[in-house]
Amino acid sequence: MTFFSDLSEIYNIPIFSKSKLLNRLRLEWKKPSDKWRDFNKIETFLKLTEAYHKHGVIDDKTWHDLGMNAIFSRIDTTLTEFGQQLLYQKMHLLEADKISLKSQYDLARKIQGDQNLREQLQTSLYPLSLLSVTSTVKSLFGRFDFTSLPKSPVIGWFAISIAILIFSIIFQNTTSYIFTVLVIFTNLFVVRPRLLNATERNAYALHCMHKMLSVSHAIAKNKYFSTIHLCSSLKHHLSSIRSMKWRLSLLIISQSSDNLLVSYPLYLINLFIPIDALIYVFLIKYIDNNPSILKLSFRSVGELDAIIALGSYINRYPNHCNPNITHTKNLDLKNAYHPLVDYYVANSFNTSGESSLITGSNMAGKTTFIRTIGINIVLSRTLWLCHADSAEIPIINVSSSISNTDFLEDGKSYYFTELENINKFLHFTQSDKQYLFLIDEIFRGTNTVERIAGAAAVLQALAVKDIVLVTTHDIELERFLREKYVMWHFQETGKKEKPFDYKIRPGVCRTKNAIKLMKNMGYPDYIINRANDFANQMEQQHTAPS
């Protein structure tokens, strides 16, 4: 029997010839996967483990503000849900240890450059490709919710059943037959329903664990993978994997089997002797008391799959750098770009700890710019890659207030939602952690005077020890923030065909290209003249001594 027919028979998956499977793997390696993703399931492992992470975790608001689900989908070419869950978790957990990040990236590079190694790993992981792992994750990293049967009654009834069976075989009289019927009745209508009730909710999770261990066992035994630390870790625990795999095999066979030659004899035996219940009460307790090898196996096969996906992303996006992660406040990006913008305009940005006020009109590029900064910091601290020519990244947490919306069902306006978010930032400033706050169009949901006054007060407080990148239309904020903030701006070109060049510049935007663009669009002269008059009046008020 070939390896590929083995996969079909053992794991109930379609038969692929070696060439067809390899062609499929090579095609998926070269391009992002367009498969549908259920993020409520994908985040299961993250939600169960994030509390144990000692460094920063990207919160849900910041993750969605930065559009990280789309970034994840671009990176996610994983074969299995094991890898998908590990990759999603990995992209949320900010790491401070450059060595571990480099080790992860170097392995992805090695896999990217060694086609034979990559395809052997993918082929080894392929038997797990059709499994849904949500219940397995919840069992291993949440509450081990396998219903247990009372051990003593099961053992007692097992002994009674054997005694009655022996009694019936020896004496073969009416009394023995009555006792035998009683045993069959009890096993069929009392013991077996209770056993099925205990196992049916978790039967699939047990099957997933068994297949996961089978793949881990095969990877651990493969000498070709011995130079990969994740595989050598599995090899180090090979005896424990083998032992747990054997117990799960016995448990699964005792509960059900698709093979009629196995299932019917087992069913008949269990009518007389509840051997399946006995196996269950002993083995489920063993699994409950020894989850570490299952967790190791889950993390290992998942991480291998996730790192293969990272290798694919590296291969598809060669225009990136490995950031220098430091304990300073220096943030320096050279020609950074947004990975989802096909025809991007790269921008450079640096700060040694100062905050920045970014002005400019709508669609000039302000929001995309602060998202670009945030995305590249997250990718630097999670995958050790940055979409830039070079990057120096501080060990800093990222929190944002960008995509605020009205929550009408909760009775919350846009402004109220933003107030809640930024109030959290003020609490963060009291912690001993360093933060980068990304704020888009601060307090735009209220009137001009209160917007500027409230924004100035908040932004001064946020910039005391943390770094803020805030976008605004309100150039009046400059007079209140010039001591703590460096001014940057985007500006219009005034051209109808190409109204913006999307390049960031130092200083506050003071051009009147927006009015010039109105003229080029055909607005009447009296509107243009009046707009210029109003602009001159406001500039005089802004520059008047305070």
XYZ file of C-alpha atoms in Angstrom, residues 24 94-95 108 127 169 176 179 255 266 274 341 387 423 515 531:
16
model
C -1.845 21.310 -5.414
C 4.020 40.699 20.842
C 7.435 39.205 21.591
C 10.608 29.890 7.627
C -3.706 13.846 6.921
C -21.035 -21.531 30.842
C -27.895 -19.063 34.710
C -28.891 -14.046 35.039
C -16.056 2.910 21.414
C -17.048 -5.781 19.967
C -18.938 -4.044 29.535
C -1.930 48.381 -1.062
C 7.457 46.010 5.023
C -10.332 56.975 28.192
C -9.452 75.320 -2.652
C -13.374 80.473 0.358
